Amino acid sequence: MIAVSMVHGGPGPQFISKNLFNYILCEGIFSPDTKDVCDPEIQMMLQKIKSSSSVECLRSTVEVYATMLMIAGCLCHVIRELSDKDKIVEDYLKWYFFTRNAACIQRFKEGLTTLNVLEAMKQNPSGFMKYFCFSEKKITSEIIENLFKAEFSQPGSNRRQEEVRTAAYWADYLLDIEGKTSFAEPSLEDILMFSTGVSSIPPIGFHPKPTVNFLHNESPYPIAQTCTNFLSIPIHKTYDKFKYHMNFGILNSPGFGQH
């Protein structure tokens, strides 16, 4: 489903950890940390092993958690030095995240071979990572402004003058939304959803390219055609009126750009 969705212009999953992503592609560094473990008992065990201050303390801790370590195949270590604790933790983490889930990961990889997505990932891992792995990077007003191509009337016409003014309102509006502090205003993701039907930019981009044009005495509110990524914004004499009607139109049309 993920492979088909991405090939047909859908957004990436963005929930795969970087360690799992690298493991799937059999390249890069995949070294999970104890903080990635959700099970409190297992996390406690690993923290105690890591914090062992002597060989005797390490041996004692390993003995306490012998059953858990044996299940993971980590009890075969002969502890001679304190540095052995790092190897024990590393081996357990690789078993916890990868070895015990090998069958599930293999089925996931087989699914990604659909439409040659897995092969494309191997050829361009850095390009695909941002669409498979979580990132704090957010959509900015500049990204939205550059994403939408404006359609203007003939130069010198009265319509063109109104459209130029409204285009400036549109740019200011995006900046205001980027720095919004109230739930009474939409987010940049809401604007993208209203205009295109998705809240993030798809891996292969938008086809057709998003376009913004201007409503002359047709509607005081924005109108969108999500099938063609077409956004029509209203023309108002003042910025405050423009912002009010944009907010109202977008917030009252969740999911799709219906007027």
Short mmCIF file of C-alpha atoms in Angstrom, two decimals:
data_model
loop_
_atom_site.label_atom_id
_atom_site.label_comp_id
_atom_site.label_asym_id
_atom_site.label_seq_id
_atom_site.Cartn_x
_atom_site.Cartn_y
_atom_site.Cartn_z
CA MET A 1 0.00 0.00 0.00
CA ILE A 2 2.83 2.41 0.83
CA ALA A 3 4.66 1.62 -2.42
CA VAL A 4 1.56 2.08 -4.58
CA SER A 5 0.56 5.26 -2.74
CA MET A 6 3.96 6.89 -3.20
CA VAL A 7 4.24 5.98 -6.88
CA HIS A 8 0.82 7.47 -7.52
CA GLY A 9 1.66 10.75 -5.81
CA GLY A 10 0.64 10.06 -2.22
CA PRO A 11 2.65 11.24 0.80
CA GLY A 12 5.37 9.11 2.35
CA PRO A 13 4.69 7.25 5.63
CA GLN A 14 7.29 9.19 7.66
CA PHE A 15 7.06 6.83 10.63
CA ILE A 16 10.02 4.51 9.95
CA SER A 17 13.04 5.00 12.21
CA LYS A 18 16.35 5.78 10.52
CA ASN A 19 17.81 2.60 11.99
CA LEU A 20 15.08 0.44 10.44
CA PHE A 21 15.34 2.33 7.15
CA ASN A 22 19.09 1.62 6.93
CA TYR A 23 18.55 -1.98 8.02
CA ILE A 24 15.97 -2.52 5.26
CA LEU A 25 18.44 -1.24 2.68
CA CYS A 26 21.31 -3.20 4.27
CA GLU A 27 23.53 -0.15 4.30
CA GLY A 28 24.52 2.76 6.47
CA ILE A 29 24.60 2.64 10.25
CA PHE A 30 21.86 0.93 12.20
CA SER A 31 22.69 1.17 15.88
CA PRO A 32 19.55 1.67 18.01
CA ASP A 33 19.83 3.23 21.44
CA THR A 34 18.35 2.07 24.72
CA LYS A 35 16.09 5.15 24.71
CA ASP A 36 14.32 3.66 21.68
CA VAL A 37 13.12 0.72 23.81
CA CYS A 38 9.55 1.20 25.03
CA ASP A 39 9.41 -1.76 27.43
CA PRO A 40 10.36 -0.34 30.88
CA GLU A 41 11.68 -3.67 32.20
CA ILE A 42 13.98 -4.19 29.23
CA GLN A 43 15.13 -0.59 29.34
CA MET A 44 15.95 -0.96 33.04
CA MET A 45 17.97 -4.11 32.35
CA LEU A 46 19.99 -2.46 29.59
CA GLN A 47 20.59 0.67 31.68
CA LYS A 48 21.86 -1.44 34.59
CA ILE A 49 24.23 -3.34 32.28
CA LYS A 50 25.49 -0.08 30.75
CA SER A 51 26.03 1.50 34.18
CA SER A 52 27.98 -1.44 35.61
CA SER A 53 31.12 -0.03 37.24
CA SER A 54 33.14 -3.25 37.55
CA VAL A 55 33.43 -6.72 36.03
CA GLU A 56 31.92 -8.24 39.19
CA CYS A 57 28.96 -5.88 39.05
CA LEU A 58 28.44 -6.65 35.35
CA ARG A 59 28.52 -10.41 35.98
CA SER A 60 26.02 -10.02 38.82
CA THR A 61 23.63 -7.97 36.65
CA VAL A 62 23.88 -10.44 33.79
CA GLU A 63 23.09 -13.27 36.18
CA VAL A 64 19.95 -11.48 37.41
CA TYR A 65 18.68 -11.01 33.85
CA ALA A 66 20.00 -14.31 32.55
CA THR A 67 16.62 -15.50 31.22
CA MET A 68 15.96 -12.36 29.21
CA LEU A 69 19.47 -12.35 27.80
CA MET A 70 19.31 -16.06 26.98
CA ILE A 71 16.12 -15.59 24.94
CA ALA A 72 17.95 -12.99 22.86
CA GLY A 73 21.03 -15.21 22.50
CA CYS A 74 23.20 -12.77 24.43
CA LEU A 75 24.16 -15.03 27.31
CA CYS A 76 27.00 -16.67 25.40
CA HIS A 77 29.38 -13.83 26.22
CA VAL A 78 32.27 -14.71 28.51
CA ILE A 79 32.72 -11.57 30.57
CA ARG A 80 36.41 -10.77 30.96
CA GLU A 81 36.47 -7.00 30.72
CA LEU A 82 34.12 -4.20 31.67
CA SER A 83 33.93 -3.13 28.02
CA ASP A 84 32.03 -6.37 27.31
CA LYS A 85 28.90 -4.62 28.60
CA ASP A 86 28.75 -2.52 25.40
CA LYS A 87 28.77 -5.65 23.24
CA ILE A 88 26.01 -7.25 25.31
CA VAL A 89 23.78 -4.16 25.03
CA GLU A 90 24.49 -3.80 21.31
CA ASP A 91 23.66 -7.44 20.57
CA TYR A 92 20.47 -7.30 22.63
CA LEU A 93 19.27 -4.14 20.86
CA LYS A 94 19.88 -5.66 17.43
CA TRP A 95 17.93 -8.74 18.47
CA TYR A 96 15.12 -6.66 20.03
CA PHE A 97 14.61 -4.43 17.01
CA PHE A 98 15.69 -6.54 14.04
CA THR A 99 16.29 -10.27 14.62
CA ARG A 100 13.04 -11.04 16.41
CA ASN A 101 11.13 -9.01 13.81
CA ALA A 102 12.98 -10.47 10.82
CA ALA A 103 9.90 -12.14 9.31
CA CYS A 104 7.83 -8.93 9.54
CA ILE A 105 10.66 -6.83 8.09
CA GLN A 106 11.10 -9.29 5.24
CA ARG A 107 7.39 -9.11 4.36
CA PHE A 108 7.59 -5.32 4.48
CA LYS A 109 10.56 -5.38 2.09
CA GLU A 110 8.67 -7.70 -0.25
CA GLY A 111 5.79 -5.23 -0.26
CA LEU A 112 8.17 -2.39 -1.13
CA THR A 113 9.35 -4.27 -4.21
CA THR A 114 5.95 -3.38 -5.71
CA LEU A 115 6.52 -1.08 -8.71
CA ASN A 116 10.29 -1.27 -7.98
CA VAL A 117 10.08 1.12 -5.03
CA LEU A 118 12.64 -0.82 -2.99
CA GLU A 119 15.12 -0.75 -5.87
CA ALA A 120 14.63 3.01 -6.20
CA MET A 121 15.23 3.36 -2.46
CA LYS A 122 18.53 1.49 -2.74
CA GLN A 123 19.62 3.73 -5.60
CA ASN A 124 18.76 6.93 -3.77
CA PRO A 125 18.58 6.24 0.00
CA SER A 126 19.07 9.85 1.11
CA GLY A 127 16.30 11.02 -1.22
CA PHE A 128 13.80 8.51 0.16
CA MET A 129 14.79 8.76 3.82
CA LYS A 130 12.97 12.06 4.33
CA TYR A 131 9.75 10.48 3.08
CA PHE A 132 10.03 7.31 5.17
CA CYS A 133 11.52 8.70 8.40
CA PHE A 134 10.11 11.25 10.78
CA SER A 135 11.51 14.75 10.50
CA GLU A 136 10.92 17.92 12.50
CA LYS A 137 11.13 19.99 9.31
CA LYS A 138 7.87 21.80 8.71
CA ILE A 139 6.27 23.46 5.74
CA THR A 140 7.13 27.17 5.62
CA SER A 141 5.37 30.15 4.09
CA GLU A 142 8.17 30.41 1.52
CA ILE A 143 7.66 26.79 0.45
CA ILE A 144 3.90 27.35 -0.02
CA GLU A 145 4.41 30.63 -1.87
CA ASN A 146 6.94 29.06 -4.25
CA LEU A 147 4.78 25.96 -4.66
CA PHE A 148 1.79 27.84 -6.10
CA LYS A 149 2.18 29.49 -9.47
CA ALA A 150 0.08 32.66 -9.77
CA GLU A 151 -2.04 33.30 -12.85
CA PHE A 152 -2.45 37.01 -13.59
CA SER A 153 -4.56 38.96 -16.07
CA GLN A 154 -3.07 41.07 -18.85
CA PRO A 155 -0.48 43.66 -17.69
CA GLY A 156 -1.89 47.16 -17.38
CA SER A 157 -5.50 46.06 -16.87
CA ASN A 158 -7.61 46.99 -13.85
CA ARG A 159 -7.88 43.31 -12.99
CA ARG A 160 -4.08 42.99 -12.97
CA GLN A 161 -3.75 45.83 -10.45
CA GLU A 162 -6.22 44.18 -8.08
CA GLU A 163 -4.50 40.81 -8.52
CA VAL A 164 -1.06 42.23 -7.74
CA ARG A 165 -2.44 43.74 -4.54
CA THR A 166 -4.13 40.47 -3.62
CA ALA A 167 -0.95 38.50 -4.38
CA ALA A 168 0.82 40.70 -1.81
CA TYR A 169 -2.01 39.95 0.64
CA TRP A 170 -1.53 36.23 -0.09
CA ALA A 171 2.20 36.43 0.70
CA ASP A 172 1.53 38.36 3.93
CA TYR A 173 -1.20 35.91 4.85
CA LEU A 174 1.16 32.95 4.56
CA LEU A 175 3.68 34.72 6.80
CA ASP A 176 0.96 35.41 9.37
CA ILE A 177 -0.18 31.80 9.31
CA GLU A 178 3.39 30.54 9.74
CA GLY A 179 3.66 32.51 12.97
CA LYS A 180 0.10 31.84 14.16
CA THR A 181 -0.61 31.59 17.87
CA SER A 182 -4.36 30.92 17.76
CA PHE A 183 -6.50 27.92 16.83
CA ALA A 184 -8.87 30.40 15.22
CA GLU A 185 -6.50 30.44 12.24
CA PRO A 186 -5.61 27.58 9.90
CA SER A 187 -2.10 26.18 9.64
CA LEU A 188 0.01 26.03 6.50
CA GLU A 189 -0.81 22.32 6.38
CA ASP A 190 -4.52 23.23 6.46
CA ILE A 191 -4.02 25.54 3.48
CA LEU A 192 -2.24 22.76 1.59
CA MET A 193 -4.99 20.28 2.48
CA PHE A 194 -7.69 22.75 1.41
CA SER A 195 -5.98 23.36 -1.93
CA THR A 196 -4.68 19.90 -2.88
CA GLY A 197 -6.31 17.30 -0.62
CA VAL A 198 -3.05 16.38 1.16
CA SER A 199 -1.33 18.03 4.13
CA SER A 200 2.25 17.37 3.01
CA ILE A 201 4.13 17.57 -0.26
CA PRO A 202 4.20 14.12 -1.96
CA PRO A 203 7.60 12.52 -2.71
CA ILE A 204 7.16 12.94 -6.48
CA GLY A 205 5.70 16.43 -6.12
CA PHE A 206 2.34 17.65 -7.37
CA HIS A 207 0.98 16.87 -10.81
CA PRO A 208 -0.34 19.19 -12.02
CA LYS A 209 1.63 21.95 -10.32
CA PRO A 210 -0.49 23.88 -7.79
CA THR A 211 -1.87 27.13 -9.17
CA VAL A 212 -3.44 30.17 -7.56
CA ASN A 213 -5.71 32.60 -9.38
CA PHE A 214 -8.04 35.39 -8.34
CA LEU A 215 -11.80 35.68 -7.82
CA HIS A 216 -13.26 38.90 -9.24
CA ASN A 217 -16.70 39.47 -7.66
CA GLU A 218 -17.35 35.71 -7.70
CA SER A 219 -16.96 34.74 -4.07
CA PRO A 220 -15.73 36.45 -0.91
CA TYR A 221 -14.21 33.13 0.18
CA PRO A 222 -11.45 30.96 -1.30
CA ILE A 223 -12.43 28.10 -3.62
CA ALA A 224 -10.30 25.05 -4.39
CA GLN A 225 -10.30 22.24 -6.92
CA THR A 226 -8.30 19.51 -5.24
CA CYS A 227 -8.27 17.26 -8.31
CA THR A 228 -6.29 19.87 -10.25
CA ASN A 229 -4.51 21.52 -7.28
CA PHE A 230 -6.20 24.80 -8.14
CA LEU A 231 -6.74 27.50 -5.52
CA SER A 232 -8.81 30.62 -6.21
CA ILE A 233 -8.40 33.41 -3.67
CA PRO A 234 -10.85 36.30 -3.18
CA ILE A 235 -10.13 39.93 -3.94
CA HIS A 236 -10.78 42.38 -1.11
CA LYS A 237 -9.94 46.03 -0.65
CA THR A 238 -8.16 45.55 2.68
CA TYR A 239 -5.87 42.88 4.08
CA ASP A 240 -8.01 42.40 7.20
CA LYS A 241 -11.05 41.46 5.10
CA PHE A 242 -8.92 39.18 2.93
CA LYS A 243 -7.52 37.39 5.98
CA TYR A 244 -10.92 37.03 7.65
CA HIS A 245 -12.55 35.45 4.59
CA MET A 246 -9.55 33.19 3.92
CA ASN A 247 -9.60 31.92 7.51
CA PHE A 248 -13.35 31.35 7.48
CA GLY A 249 -13.34 29.56 4.14
CA ILE A 250 -10.46 27.22 4.97
CA LEU A 251 -11.50 26.39 8.53
CA ASN A 252 -15.05 25.57 7.45
CA SER A 253 -14.01 23.20 4.66
CA PRO A 254 -11.94 20.50 6.41
CA GLY A 255 -10.49 17.79 4.19
CA PHE A 256 -11.45 19.19 0.80
CA GLY A 257 -11.59 22.64 -0.73
CA GLN A 258 -15.36 22.92 -0.97
CA HIS A 259 -16.88 26.39 -0.92
#
